[in-house]
JSON list of C-alpha atoms and ligand atoms in Angstrom, two decimals:
[
{"chain": "U", "resi": 1, "resn": "MET", "atom": "CA", "xyz": [3.67, -9.48, -4.26]},
{"chain": "U", "resi": 2, "resn": "PHE", "atom": "CA", "xyz": [7.37, -8.85, -6.37]},
{"chain": "U", "resi": 3, "resn": "GLN", "atom": "CA", "xyz": [10.20, -11.21, -5.61]},
{"chain": "U", "resi": 4, "resn": "LEU", "atom": "CA", "xyz": [12.61, -9.90, -3.69]},
{"chain": "U", "resi": 5, "resn": "ASN", "atom": "CA", "xyz": [15.59, -9.34, -4.37]},
{"chain": "U", "resi": 6, "resn": "LEU", "atom": "CA", "xyz": [18.25, -10.50, -2.13]},
{"chain": "U", "resi": 7, "resn": "ILE", "atom": "CA", "xyz": [21.76, -8.81, -3.06]},
{"chain": "U", "resi": 8, "resn": "MET", "atom": "CA", "xyz": [21.60, -5.35, -1.92]},
{"chain": "U", "resi": 9, "resn": "ILE", "atom": "CA", "xyz": [24.53, -2.87, -2.02]},
{"chain": "U", "resi": 10, "resn": "PRO", "atom": "CA", "xyz": [25.36, -2.12, 1.21]},
{"chain": "U", "resi": 11, "resn": "GLN", "atom": "CA", "xyz": [24.36, 1.66, 1.36]},
{"chain": "U", "resi": 12, "resn": "LEU", "atom": "CA", "xyz": [21.33, 0.95, 0.32]},
{"chain": "U", "resi": 13, "resn": "THR", "atom": "CA", "xyz": [20.70, -2.24, 2.98]},
{"chain": "U", "resi": 14, "resn": "PHE", "atom": "CA", "xyz": [20.38, 0.81, 5.71]},
{"chain": "U", "resi": 15, "resn": "ILE", "atom": "CA", "xyz": [17.68, 2.36, 4.06]},
{"chain": "U", "resi": 16, "resn": "PHE", "atom": "CA", "xyz": [15.75, -0.90, 3.22]},
{"chain": "U", "resi": 17, "resn": "GLN", "atom": "CA", "xyz": [15.84, -1.64, 6.73]},
{"chain": "U", "resi": 18, "resn": "LEU", "atom": "CA", "xyz": [14.86, 1.52, 8.47]},
{"chain": "U", "resi": 19, "resn": "GLN", "atom": "CA", "xyz": [11.49, 1.34, 5.39]},
{"chain": "U", "resi": 20, "resn": "HIS", "atom": "CA", "xyz": [11.38, -1.72, 6.65]},
{"chain": "U", "resi": 21, "resn": "LYS", "atom": "CA", "xyz": [10.77, -1.08, 10.16]},
{"chain": "U", "resi": 22, "resn": "ILE", "atom": "CA", "xyz": [8.27, 1.67, 9.60]},
{"chain": "U", "resi": 23, "resn": "ARG", "atom": "CA", "xyz": [6.20, 0.02, 7.21]},
{"chain": "U", "resi": 24, "resn": "ALA", "atom": "CA", "xyz": [5.25, -3.18, 9.83]},
{"chain": "U", "resi": 25, "resn": "GLN", "atom": "CA", "xyz": [4.59, 0.11, 12.67]},
{"chain": "U", "resi": 26, "resn": "ASN", "atom": "CA", "xyz": [2.29, 1.77, 10.22]},
{"chain": "U", "resi": 27, "resn": "PHE", "atom": "CA", "xyz": [0.95, -1.18, 9.46]},
{"chain": "U", "resi": 28, "resn": "TYR", "atom": "CA", "xyz": [0.63, -2.50, 12.38]},
{"chain": "U", "resi": 29, "resn": "LYS", "atom": "CA", "xyz": [-0.72, 0.58, 14.18]},
{"chain": "U", "resi": 30, "resn": "ASP", "atom": "CA", "xyz": [-4.16, -0.67, 12.41]},
{"chain": "U", "resi": 31, "resn": "VAL", "atom": "CA", "xyz": [-4.81, -4.24, 13.84]},
{"chain": "U", "resi": 32, "resn": "PRO", "atom": "CA", "xyz": [-7.14, -4.99, 16.51]},
{"chain": "U", "resi": 33, "resn": "ALA", "atom": "CA", "xyz": [-5.97, -6.00, 19.43]},
{"chain": "U", "resi": 34, "resn": "SER", "atom": "CA", "xyz": [-7.26, -9.89, 19.94]},
{"chain": "U", "resi": 35, "resn": "GLU", "atom": "CA", "xyz": [-7.23, -12.35, 18.69]},
{"chain": "U", "resi": 36, "resn": "GLU", "atom": "CA", "xyz": [-8.31, -11.55, 14.94]},
{"chain": "U", "resi": 37, "resn": "GLY", "atom": "CA", "xyz": [-6.14, -9.40, 14.99]},
{"chain": "U", "resi": 38, "resn": "MET", "atom": "CA", "xyz": [-3.25, -11.97, 15.72]},
{"chain": "U", "resi": 39, "resn": "MET", "atom": "CA", "xyz": [-3.91, -14.67, 12.70]},
{"chain": "U", "resi": 40, "resn": "GLY", "atom": "CA", "xyz": [-5.31, -12.02, 10.41]},
{"chain": "U", "resi": 41, "resn": "ASP", "atom": "CA", "xyz": [-8.38, -13.12, 8.77]},
{"chain": "U", "resi": 42, "resn": "PHE", "atom": "CA", "xyz": [-7.25, -16.62, 10.32]},
{"chain": "U", "resi": 43, "resn": "VAL", "atom": "CA", "xyz": [-8.55, -16.73, 13.75]},
{"chain": "U", "resi": 44, "resn": "GLU", "atom": "CA", "xyz": [-10.65, -20.25, 13.10]},
{"chain": "U", "resi": 45, "resn": "ILE", "atom": "CA", "xyz": [-6.69, -21.70, 12.33]},
{"chain": "U", "resi": 46, "resn": "SER", "atom": "CA", "xyz": [-5.17, -20.02, 16.47]},
{"chain": "U", "resi": 47, "resn": "GLU", "atom": "CA", "xyz": [-6.38, -23.40, 17.93]},
{"chain": "U", "resi": 48, "resn": "ILE", "atom": "CA", "xyz": [-4.87, -25.55, 15.51]},
{"chain": "U", "resi": 49, "resn": "ASP", "atom": "CA", "xyz": [-1.62, -23.45, 14.97]},
{"chain": "U", "resi": 50, "resn": "LEU", "atom": "CA", "xyz": [-1.92, -23.99, 19.36]},
{"chain": "U", "resi": 51, "resn": "GLU", "atom": "CA", "xyz": [-2.41, -27.32, 19.17]},
{"chain": "U", "resi": 52, "resn": "GLY", "atom": "CA", "xyz": [0.59, -27.96, 16.64]},
{"chain": "U", "resi": 53, "resn": "SER", "atom": "CA", "xyz": [3.37, -25.73, 18.60]},
{"chain": "U", "resi": 54, "resn": "ARG", "atom": "CA", "xyz": [2.41, -27.96, 22.08]},
{"chain": "U", "resi": 55, "resn": "GLN", "atom": "CA", "xyz": [3.30, -30.86, 20.35]},
{"chain": "U", "resi": 56, "resn": "PHE", "atom": "CA", "xyz": [6.50, -29.31, 18.89]},
{"chain": "U", "resi": 57, "resn": "LEU", "atom": "CA", "xyz": [7.80, -28.08, 21.71]},
{"chain": "U", "resi": 58, "resn": "LYS", "atom": "CA", "xyz": [7.23, -31.60, 23.65]},
{"chain": "U", "resi": 59, "resn": "LYS", "atom": "CA", "xyz": [10.02, -32.84, 21.47]},
{"chain": "U", "resi": 60, "resn": "PHE", "atom": "CA", "xyz": [12.66, -29.62, 23.53]},
{"chain": "U", "resi": 61, "resn": "GLY", "atom": "CA", "xyz": [10.34, -28.39, 25.74]},
{"chain": "U", "resi": 62, "resn": "PRO", "atom": "CA", "xyz": [9.90, -29.94, 29.50]},
{"chain": "U", "resi": 63, "resn": "GLY", "atom": "CA", "xyz": [12.79, -33.16, 30.48]},
{"chain": "U", "resi": 64, "resn": "LYS", "atom": "CA", "xyz": [15.28, -32.28, 27.40]},
{"chain": "U", "resi": 65, "resn": "ALA", "atom": "CA", "xyz": [15.23, -28.35, 27.93]},
{"chain": "U", "resi": 66, "resn": "GLY", "atom": "CA", "xyz": [14.44, -26.58, 31.83]},
{"chain": "U", "resi": 67, "resn": "THR", "atom": "CA", "xyz": [11.17, -25.27, 32.42]},
{"chain": "U", "resi": 68, "resn": "LYS", "atom": "CA", "xyz": [12.44, -21.70, 34.29]},
{"chain": "U", "resi": 69, "resn": "ARG", "atom": "CA", "xyz": [11.83, -19.68, 32.09]},
{"chain": "U", "resi": 70, "resn": "ALA", "atom": "CA", "xyz": [10.34, -18.11, 28.18]},
{"chain": "U", "resi": 71, "resn": "LEU", "atom": "CA", "xyz": [10.74, -15.64, 25.83]},
{"chain": "U", "resi": 72, "resn": "ASP", "atom": "CA", "xyz": [7.94, -14.78, 23.47]},
{"chain": "U", "resi": 73, "resn": "CYS", "atom": "CA", "xyz": [9.09, -12.74, 20.68]},
{"chain": "U", "resi": 74, "resn": "GLY", "atom": "CA", "xyz": [7.23, -11.26, 18.99]},
{"chain": "U", "resi": 75, "resn": "CYS", "atom": "CA", "xyz": [4.53, -11.49, 20.74]},
{"chain": "U", "resi": 76, "resn": "GLY", "atom": "CA", "xyz": [1.41, -9.23, 19.63]},
{"chain": "U", "resi": 77, "resn": "ILE", "atom": "CA", "xyz": [-1.42, -9.81, 22.75]},
{"chain": "U", "resi": 78, "resn": "GLY", "atom": "CA", "xyz": [0.49, -13.08, 24.23]},
{"chain": "U", "resi": 79, "resn": "ARG", "atom": "CA", "xyz": [-2.35, -15.40, 21.82]},
{"chain": "U", "resi": 80, "resn": "VAL", "atom": "CA", "xyz": [1.24, -18.97, 22.34]},
{"chain": "U", "resi": 81, "resn": "SER", "atom": "CA", "xyz": [2.51, -17.17, 25.79]},
{"chain": "U", "resi": 82, "resn": "LYS", "atom": "CA", "xyz": [-1.28, -18.49, 26.50]},
{"chain": "U", "resi": 83, "resn": "GLY", "atom": "CA", "xyz": [-1.66, -20.83, 24.72]},
{"chain": "U", "resi": 84, "resn": "VAL", "atom": "CA", "xyz": [1.88, -22.51, 24.40]},
{"chain": "U", "resi": 85, "resn": "LEU", "atom": "CA", "xyz": [4.07, -21.30, 26.42]},
{"chain": "U", "resi": 86, "resn": "PHE", "atom": "CA", "xyz": [2.54, -19.99, 30.33]},
{"chain": "U", "resi": 87, "resn": "PRO", "atom": "CA", "xyz": [1.45, -24.41, 31.07]},
{"chain": "U", "resi": 88, "resn": "VAL", "atom": "CA", "xyz": [5.07, -25.23, 30.48]},
{"chain": "U", "resi": 89, "resn": "PHE", "atom": "CA", "xyz": [7.22, -22.27, 31.93]},
{"chain": "U", "resi": 90, "resn": "GLU", "atom": "CA", "xyz": [8.17, -20.76, 35.40]},
{"chain": "U", "resi": 91, "resn": "SER", "atom": "CA", "xyz": [7.88, -17.61, 34.07]},
{"chain": "U", "resi": 92, "resn": "MET", "atom": "CA", "xyz": [7.95, -15.71, 30.83]},
{"chain": "U", "resi": 93, "resn": "GLU", "atom": "CA", "xyz": [9.22, -12.54, 29.17]},
{"chain": "U", "resi": 94, "resn": "MET", "atom": "CA", "xyz": [7.18, -10.97, 26.36]},
{"chain": "U", "resi": 95, "resn": "LEU", "atom": "CA", "xyz": [8.74, -8.75, 23.89]},
{"chain": "U", "resi": 96, "resn": "ASP", "atom": "CA", "xyz": [6.50, -6.89, 20.96]},
{"chain": "U", "resi": 97, "resn": "MET", "atom": "CA", "xyz": [7.25, -3.50, 19.21]},
{"chain": "U", "resi": 98, "resn": "MET", "atom": "CA", "xyz": [3.04, -2.58, 19.99]},
{"chain": "U", "resi": 99, "resn": "GLU", "atom": "CA", "xyz": [2.91, -0.92, 23.41]},
{"chain": "U", "resi": 100, "resn": "GLU", "atom": "CA", "xyz": [-0.68, -1.07, 23.14]},
{"chain": "U", "resi": 101, "resn": "PHE", "atom": "CA", "xyz": [-0.41, -4.83, 22.46]},
{"chain": "U", "resi": 102, "resn": "ILE", "atom": "CA", "xyz": [1.69, -5.45, 25.11]},
{"chain": "U", "resi": 103, "resn": "LEU", "atom": "CA", "xyz": [-1.29, -3.15, 27.19]},
{"chain": "U", "resi": 104, "resn": "HIS", "atom": "CA", "xyz": [-4.07, -5.04, 25.93]},
{"chain": "U", "resi": 105, "resn": "ALA", "atom": "CA", "xyz": [-1.98, -8.42, 27.09]},
{"chain": "U", "resi": 106, "resn": "HIS", "atom": "CA", "xyz": [-0.87, -7.55, 31.23]},
{"chain": "U", "resi": 107, "resn": "GLU", "atom": "CA", "xyz": [-3.63, -6.25, 31.83]},
{"chain": "U", "resi": 108, "resn": "VAL", "atom": "CA", "xyz": [-6.79, -8.13, 30.08]},
{"chain": "U", "resi": 109, "resn": "TYR", "atom": "CA", "xyz": [-6.15, -10.77, 28.00]},
{"chain": "U", "resi": 110, "resn": "LEU", "atom": "CA", "xyz": [-3.14, -12.80, 30.07]},
{"chain": "U", "resi": 111, "resn": "GLY", "atom": "CA", "xyz": [-5.56, -13.43, 33.31]},
{"chain": "U", "resi": 112, "resn": "ASP", "atom": "CA", "xyz": [-3.96, -15.06, 36.17]},
{"chain": "U", "resi": 113, "resn": "TYR", "atom": "CA", "xyz": [-1.62, -15.67, 34.03]},
{"chain": "U", "resi": 114, "resn": "ALA", "atom": "CA", "xyz": [-0.16, -11.92, 34.08]},
{"chain": "U", "resi": 115, "resn": "ASP", "atom": "CA", "xyz": [1.55, -12.47, 37.60]},
{"chain": "U", "resi": 116, "resn": "ARG", "atom": "CA", "xyz": [4.21, -14.85, 35.78]},
{"chain": "U", "resi": 117, "resn": "VAL", "atom": "CA", "xyz": [5.01, -12.27, 33.16]},
{"chain": "U", "resi": 118, "resn": "GLU", "atom": "CA", "xyz": [8.92, -11.72, 34.69]},
{"chain": "U", "resi": 119, "resn": "ALA", "atom": "CA", "xyz": [9.26, -8.63, 32.20]},
{"chain": "U", "resi": 120, "resn": "TYR", "atom": "CA", "xyz": [7.54, -6.79, 29.03]},
{"chain": "U", "resi": 121, "resn": "TYR", "atom": "CA", "xyz": [9.91, -5.41, 27.24]},
{"chain": "U", "resi": 122, "resn": "LEU", "atom": "CA", "xyz": [8.89, -3.05, 24.43]},
{"chain": "U", "resi": 123, "resn": "TYR", "atom": "CA", "xyz": [11.53, -2.92, 21.67]},
{"chain": "U", "resi": 124, "resn": "ASN", "atom": "CA", "xyz": [12.55, -4.29, 17.93]},
{"chain": "U", "resi": 125, "resn": "LEU", "atom": "CA", "xyz": [13.23, -7.28, 17.82]},
{"chain": "U", "resi": 126, "resn": "GLN", "atom": "CA", "xyz": [16.79, -6.07, 15.91]},
{"chain": "U", "resi": 127, "resn": "GLU", "atom": "CA", "xyz": [17.42, -3.54, 18.58]},
{"chain": "U", "resi": 128, "resn": "PHE", "atom": "CA", "xyz": [16.85, -5.93, 21.47]},
{"chain": "U", "resi": 129, "resn": "SER", "atom": "CA", "xyz": [20.27, -7.80, 23.30]},
{"chain": "U", "resi": 130, "resn": "PRO", "atom": "CA", "xyz": [18.88, -10.05, 25.20]},
{"chain": "U", "resi": 131, "resn": "LEU", "atom": "CA", "xyz": [21.00, -11.13, 28.19]},
{"chain": "U", "resi": 132, "resn": "THR", "atom": "CA", "xyz": [23.31, -14.19, 27.80]},
{"chain": "U", "resi": 133, "resn": "LYS", "atom": "CA", "xyz": [22.56, -17.38, 29.62]},
{"chain": "U", "resi": 134, "resn": "ARG", "atom": "CA", "xyz": [18.72, -16.43, 30.76]},
{"chain": "U", "resi": 135, "resn": "TYR", "atom": "CA", "xyz": [16.26, -19.02, 28.73]},
{"chain": "U", "resi": 136, "resn": "ASP", "atom": "CA", "xyz": [15.24, -22.36, 27.92]},
{"chain": "U", "resi": 137, "resn": "VAL", "atom": "CA", "xyz": [12.92, -21.19, 24.99]},
{"chain": "U", "resi": 138, "resn": "ILE", "atom": "CA", "xyz": [13.39, -18.82, 22.80]},
{"chain": "U", "resi": 139, "resn": "TRP", "atom": "CA", "xyz": [9.92, -18.36, 20.37]},
{"chain": "U", "resi": 140, "resn": "LEU", "atom": "CA", "xyz": [9.49, -16.33, 17.71]},
{"chain": "U", "resi": 141, "resn": "GLN", "atom": "CA", "xyz": [5.86, -17.00, 15.37]},
{"chain": "U", "resi": 142, "resn": "TRP", "atom": "CA", "xyz": [4.99, -15.38, 12.78]},
{"chain": "U", "resi": 143, "resn": "VAL", "atom": "CA", "xyz": [8.20, -12.94, 13.84]},
{"chain": "U", "resi": 144, "resn": "ALA", "atom": "CA", "xyz": [11.09, -13.32, 11.50]},
{"chain": "U", "resi": 145, "resn": "CYS", "atom": "CA", "xyz": [9.35, -12.18, 8.61]},
{"chain": "U", "resi": 146, "resn": "HIS", "atom": "CA", "xyz": [9.31, -8.74, 9.66]},
{"chain": "U", "resi": 147, "resn": "LEU", "atom": "CA", "xyz": [12.57, -8.82, 10.42]},
{"chain": "U", "resi": 148, "resn": "THR", "atom": "CA", "xyz": [15.88, -8.43, 7.02]},
{"chain": "U", "resi": 149, "resn": "ASP", "atom": "CA", "xyz": [17.77, -11.07, 6.20]},
{"chain": "U", "resi": 150, "resn": "LYS", "atom": "CA", "xyz": [20.90, -9.51, 8.19]},
{"chain": "U", "resi": 151, "resn": "ASP", "atom": "CA", "xyz": [18.72, -8.23, 10.75]},
{"chain": "U", "resi": 152, "resn": "LEU", "atom": "CA", "xyz": [16.71, -11.54, 11.88]},
{"chain": "U", "resi": 153, "resn": "MET", "atom": "CA", "xyz": [20.91, -13.60, 12.08]},
{"chain": "U", "resi": 154, "resn": "GLU", "atom": "CA", "xyz": [21.99, -10.94, 14.45]},
{"chain": "U", "resi": 155, "resn": "PHE", "atom": "CA", "xyz": [19.26, -11.99, 16.29]},
{"chain": "U", "resi": 156, "resn": "LEU", "atom": "CA", "xyz": [19.55, -15.17, 15.95]},
{"chain": "U", "resi": 157, "resn": "MET", "atom": "CA", "xyz": [23.21, -14.94, 17.03]},
{"chain": "U", "resi": 158, "resn": "ARG", "atom": "CA", "xyz": [22.70, -12.78, 19.85]},
{"chain": "U", "resi": 159, "resn": "ALA", "atom": "CA", "xyz": [19.62, -15.89, 21.20]},
{"chain": "U", "resi": 160, "resn": "LYS", "atom": "CA", "xyz": [21.81, -18.66, 20.86]},
{"chain": "U", "resi": 161, "resn": "GLN", "atom": "CA", "xyz": [24.25, -16.91, 23.60]},
{"chain": "U", "resi": 162, "resn": "SER", "atom": "CA", "xyz": [21.39, -15.87, 26.28]},
{"chain": "U", "resi": 163, "resn": "LEU", "atom": "CA", "xyz": [20.26, -19.83, 26.15]},
{"chain": "U", "resi": 164, "resn": "ARG", "atom": "CA", "xyz": [19.93, -21.54, 28.98]},
{"chain": "U", "resi": 165, "resn": "PRO", "atom": "CA", "xyz": [21.77, -24.71, 29.78]},
{"chain": "U", "resi": 166, "resn": "ASN", "atom": "CA", "xyz": [19.86, -27.83, 26.95]},
{"chain": "U", "resi": 167, "resn": "GLY", "atom": "CA", "xyz": [17.67, -23.77, 25.95]},
{"chain": "U", "resi": 168, "resn": "VAL", "atom": "CA", "xyz": [16.17, -23.69, 22.53]},
{"chain": "U", "resi": 169, "resn": "ILE", "atom": "CA", "xyz": [15.68, -21.52, 19.73]},
{"chain": "U", "resi": 170, "resn": "PHE", "atom": "CA", "xyz": [11.81, -21.74, 17.65]},
{"chain": "U", "resi": 171, "resn": "ILE", "atom": "CA", "xyz": [11.18, -20.14, 14.86]},
{"chain": "U", "resi": 172, "resn": "LYS", "atom": "CA", "xyz": [7.20, -20.51, 13.01]},
{"chain": "U", "resi": 173, "resn": "ASP", "atom": "CA", "xyz": [5.84, -19.10, 10.06]},
{"chain": "U", "resi": 174, "resn": "ASN", "atom": "CA", "xyz": [5.21, -18.35, 6.95]},
{"chain": "U", "resi": 175, "resn": "MET", "atom": "CA", "xyz": [7.77, -20.22, 3.95]},
{"chain": "U", "resi": 176, "resn": "ALA", "atom": "CA", "xyz": [7.21, -19.32, 0.62]},
{"chain": "U", "resi": 177, "resn": "ARG", "atom": "CA", "xyz": [6.32, -22.67, -1.63]},
{"chain": "U", "resi": 178, "resn": "GLN", "atom": "CA", "xyz": [9.37, -20.80, -3.96]},
{"chain": "U", "resi": 179, "resn": "GLY", "atom": "CA", "xyz": [11.71, -17.97, -3.50]},
{"chain": "U", "resi": 180, "resn": "CYS", "atom": "CA", "xyz": [11.64, -15.06, -1.39]},
{"chain": "U", "resi": 181, "resn": "LYS", "atom": "CA", "xyz": [8.28, -12.88, -1.85]},
{"chain": "U", "resi": 182, "resn": "LEU", "atom": "CA", "xyz": [8.04, -9.35, 0.08]},
{"chain": "U", "resi": 183, "resn": "ASP", "atom": "CA", "xyz": [5.08, -9.22, 1.43]},
{"chain": "U", "resi": 184, "resn": "PRO", "atom": "CA", "xyz": [3.78, -5.12, 0.59]},
{"chain": "U", "resi": 185, "resn": "ILE", "atom": "CA", "xyz": [1.00, -4.73, 3.00]},
{"chain": "U", "resi": 186, "resn": "ASP", "atom": "CA", "xyz": [2.37, -5.48, 6.06]},
{"chain": "U", "resi": 187, "resn": "SER", "atom": "CA", "xyz": [6.44, -5.26, 4.61]},
{"chain": "U", "resi": 188, "resn": "SER", "atom": "CA", "xyz": [7.21, -9.14, 5.69]},
{"chain": "U", "resi": 189, "resn": "ILE", "atom": "CA", "xyz": [9.07, -11.73, 3.65]},
{"chain": "U", "resi": 190, "resn": "ILE", "atom": "CA", "xyz": [8.20, -14.14, 3.00]},
{"chain": "U", "resi": 191, "resn": "ARG", "atom": "CA", "xyz": [11.09, -17.28, 2.69]},
{"chain": "U", "resi": 192, "resn": "HIS", "atom": "CA", "xyz": [11.76, -20.46, 1.58]},
{"chain": "U", "resi": 193, "resn": "LEU", "atom": "CA", "xyz": [11.94, -22.70, 3.87]},
{"chain": "U", "resi": 194, "resn": "ASP", "atom": "CA", "xyz": [16.15, -23.53, 2.25]},
{"chain": "U", "resi": 195, "resn": "ILE", "atom": "CA", "xyz": [16.52, -19.76, 2.85]},
{"chain": "U", "resi": 196, "resn": "MET", "atom": "CA", "xyz": [15.50, -20.10, 6.85]},
{"chain": "U", "resi": 197, "resn": "LYS", "atom": "CA", "xyz": [17.96, -23.30, 7.27]},
{"chain": "U", "resi": 198, "resn": "ASN", "atom": "CA", "xyz": [20.76, -21.01, 5.50]},
{"chain": "U", "resi": 199, "resn": "ILE", "atom": "CA", "xyz": [20.56, -17.56, 7.82]},
{"chain": "U", "resi": 200, "resn": "ILE", "atom": "CA", "xyz": [19.75, -19.83, 10.70]},
{"chain": "U", "resi": 201, "resn": "GLN", "atom": "CA", "xyz": [23.14, -22.23, 9.71]},
{"chain": "U", "resi": 202, "resn": "THR", "atom": "CA", "xyz": [24.99, -18.36, 8.98]},
{"chain": "U", "resi": 203, "resn": "ALA", "atom": "CA", "xyz": [24.14, -16.90, 11.98]},
{"chain": "U", "resi": 204, "resn": "GLY", "atom": "CA", "xyz": [26.26, -20.36, 13.72]},
{"chain": "U", "resi": 205, "resn": "LEU", "atom": "CA", "xyz": [23.45, -22.51, 15.10]},
{"chain": "U", "resi": 206, "resn": "THR", "atom": "CA", "xyz": [21.80, -25.63, 14.67]},
{"chain": "U", "resi": 207, "resn": "ILE", "atom": "CA", "xyz": [18.84, -26.96, 13.45]},
{"chain": "U", "resi": 208, "resn": "LEU", "atom": "CA", "xyz": [17.07, -29.68, 15.38]},
{"chain": "U", "resi": 209, "resn": "ASP", "atom": "CA", "xyz": [14.55, -30.69, 13.73]},
{"chain": "U", "resi": 210, "resn": "VAL", "atom": "CA", "xyz": [11.80, -28.84, 11.00]},
{"chain": "U", "resi": 211, "resn": "GLU", "atom": "CA", "xyz": [8.07, -29.83, 11.31]},
{"chain": "U", "resi": 212, "resn": "LYS", "atom": "CA", "xyz": [5.38, -28.76, 8.68]},
{"chain": "U", "resi": 213, "resn": "GLN", "atom": "CA", "xyz": [2.01, -27.16, 10.67]},
{"chain": "U", "resi": 214, "resn": "GLU", "atom": "CA", "xyz": [-0.43, -29.48, 9.73]},
{"chain": "U", "resi": 215, "resn": "GLY", "atom": "CA", "xyz": [-4.42, -28.61, 9.80]},
{"chain": "U", "resi": 216, "resn": "PHE", "atom": "CA", "xyz": [-4.15, -24.64, 7.42]},
{"chain": "U", "resi": 217, "resn": "PRO", "atom": "CA", "xyz": [-6.04, -24.74, 4.71]},
{"chain": "U", "resi": 218, "resn": "GLU", "atom": "CA", "xyz": [-4.21, -25.17, 0.74]},
{"chain": "U", "resi": 219, "resn": "ALA", "atom": "CA", "xyz": [-4.92, -21.92, 0.42]},
{"chain": "U", "resi": 220, "resn": "ILE", "atom": "CA", "xyz": [-2.29, -20.27, 2.87]},
{"chain": "U", "resi": 221, "resn": "VAL", "atom": "CA", "xyz": [0.61, -19.84, 2.36]},
{"chain": "U", "resi": 222, "resn": "PRO", "atom": "CA", "xyz": [2.76, -22.84, 4.13]},
{"chain": "U", "resi": 223, "resn": "VAL", "atom": "CA", "xyz": [3.49, -22.86, 7.66]},
{"chain": "U", "resi": 224, "resn": "TRP", "atom": "CA", "xyz": [6.16, -24.44, 9.35]},
{"chain": "U", "resi": 225, "resn": "MET", "atom": "CA", "xyz": [8.80, -24.82, 12.74]},
{"chain": "U", "resi": 226, "resn": "ILE", "atom": "CA", "xyz": [11.78, -24.94, 13.49]},
{"chain": "U", "resi": 227, "resn": "ALA", "atom": "CA", "xyz": [14.01, -26.26, 16.33]},
{"chain": "U", "resi": 228, "resn": "MET", "atom": "CA", "xyz": [17.31, -24.84, 16.63]},
{"chain": "U", "resi": 229, "resn": "HIS", "atom": "CA", "xyz": [20.23, -24.56, 19.48]},
{"chain": "E", "resi": 1, "resn": "SAM", "atom": "C1", "xyz": [1.02, -11.81, 13.46]},
{"chain": "E", "resi": 1, "resn": "SAM", "atom": "S1", "xyz": [1.94, -11.11, 14.96]},
{"chain": "E", "resi": 1, "resn": "SAM", "atom": "C2", "xyz": [1.54, -12.39, 15.83]},
{"chain": "E", "resi": 1, "resn": "SAM", "atom": "C3", "xyz": [1.50, -12.25, 17.00]},
{"chain": "E", "resi": 1, "resn": "SAM", "atom": "C4", "xyz": [2.23, -13.30, 17.57]},
{"chain": "E", "resi": 1, "resn": "SAM", "atom": "N1", "xyz": [3.32, -14.00, 18.02]},
{"chain": "E", "resi": 1, "resn": "SAM", "atom": "C5", "xyz": [0.92, -14.32, 17.67]},
{"chain": "E", "resi": 1, "resn": "SAM", "atom": "O1", "xyz": [1.69, -15.48, 16.83]},
{"chain": "E", "resi": 1, "resn": "SAM", "atom": "O2", "xyz": [-0.17, -14.46, 17.93]},
{"chain": "E", "resi": 1, "resn": "SAM", "atom": "C6", "xyz": [2.82, -10.77, 14.71]},
{"chain": "E", "resi": 1, "resn": "SAM", "atom": "C7", "xyz": [3.46, -9.29, 15.94]},
{"chain": "E", "resi": 1, "resn": "SAM", "atom": "O3", "xyz": [5.08, -9.54, 15.46]},
{"chain": "E", "resi": 1, "resn": "SAM", "atom": "C8", "xyz": [5.18, -8.15, 15.69]},
{"chain": "E", "resi": 1, "resn": "SAM", "atom": "N2", "xyz": [6.61, -7.21, 15.21]},
{"chain": "E", "resi": 1, "resn": "SAM", "atom": "C9", "xyz": [6.24, -7.14, 14.24]},
{"chain": "E", "resi": 1, "resn": "SAM", "atom": "N3", "xyz": [7.80, -6.73, 13.71]},
{"chain": "E", "resi": 1, "resn": "SAM", "atom": "C10", "xyz": [8.54, -6.58, 14.96]},
{"chain": "E", "resi": 1, "resn": "SAM", "atom": "C11", "xyz": [9.44, -5.91, 15.18]},
{"chain": "E", "resi": 1, "resn": "SAM", "atom": "N4", "xyz": [10.17, -6.49, 14.33]},
{"chain": "E", "resi": 1, "resn": "SAM", "atom": "N5", "xyz": [9.94, -6.10, 17.31]},
{"chain": "E", "resi": 1, "resn": "SAM", "atom": "C12", "xyz": [9.54, -7.25, 17.46]},
{"chain": "E", "resi": 1, "resn": "SAM", "atom": "N6", "xyz": [7.38, -7.02, 16.96]},
{"chain": "E", "resi": 1, "resn": "SAM", "atom": "C13", "xyz": [7.89, -7.30, 15.68]},
{"chain": "E", "resi": 1, "resn": "SAM", "atom": "C14", "xyz": [3.84, -7.75, 15.68]},
{"chain": "E", "resi": 1, "resn": "SAM", "atom": "O4", "xyz": [4.30, -5.99, 16.32]},
{"chain": "E", "resi": 1, "resn": "SAM", "atom": "C15", "xyz": [2.84, -7.92, 16.09]},
{"chain": "E", "resi": 1, "resn": "SAM", "atom": "O5", "xyz": [2.43, -8.24, 16.98]}
]
């Protein structure tokens, strides 16, 4: 781990973004299409994680946001879709950059839920432009950490335009206890919550609520949930 200097000269930004994307793709090539793969070394906390998400979603989901359609960004094999989103939304759309994960989701992992998937997008999030006014909820879990500040901010701007009335965007991710750290292994950026909030507000979104995921071991990086629109 080393400190990431966030002030970059513009000519280098493109090169950094490209290297960042390639490193993440190389990392996920060797990750198995399984819950273990999605959770790294921490599959035992998957159910705690999903329950935390279900409770947080309840605050803004049915009755506030609609329940017609949600988008799961960086869905992997569909762990969050299956455990949190499918029980609430009539239909789902799912996006990931790894074909193997999406195929596994559709053919195996989602079971009957697969019938309610309207679209799978094999895309890098930084290159994805969602249709306008389409989603009641957009969920990004452990994928915002794979985008540079600029890419994340620009995606959030596009995502805001793709919300239906009362729609909400959720980010759930690792947040650094201090500053900002780059993990050179999977090329993820762990940001302090204040840095994340700053990106969200710069993108023109309003933060509705922020909550720490409880019940995770003290040894791991804190995980926070943020709801915004
Ligand atoms: C740690 S896994 C989490 C999967 C899922 N969100 C979950 O919580 O189970 C991160 C996922 O993000 C995907 N991913 C990473 N960078 C991405 C990018 N730039 N665009 C789209 N997907 C990306 C990976 O392929 C992987 O499936």
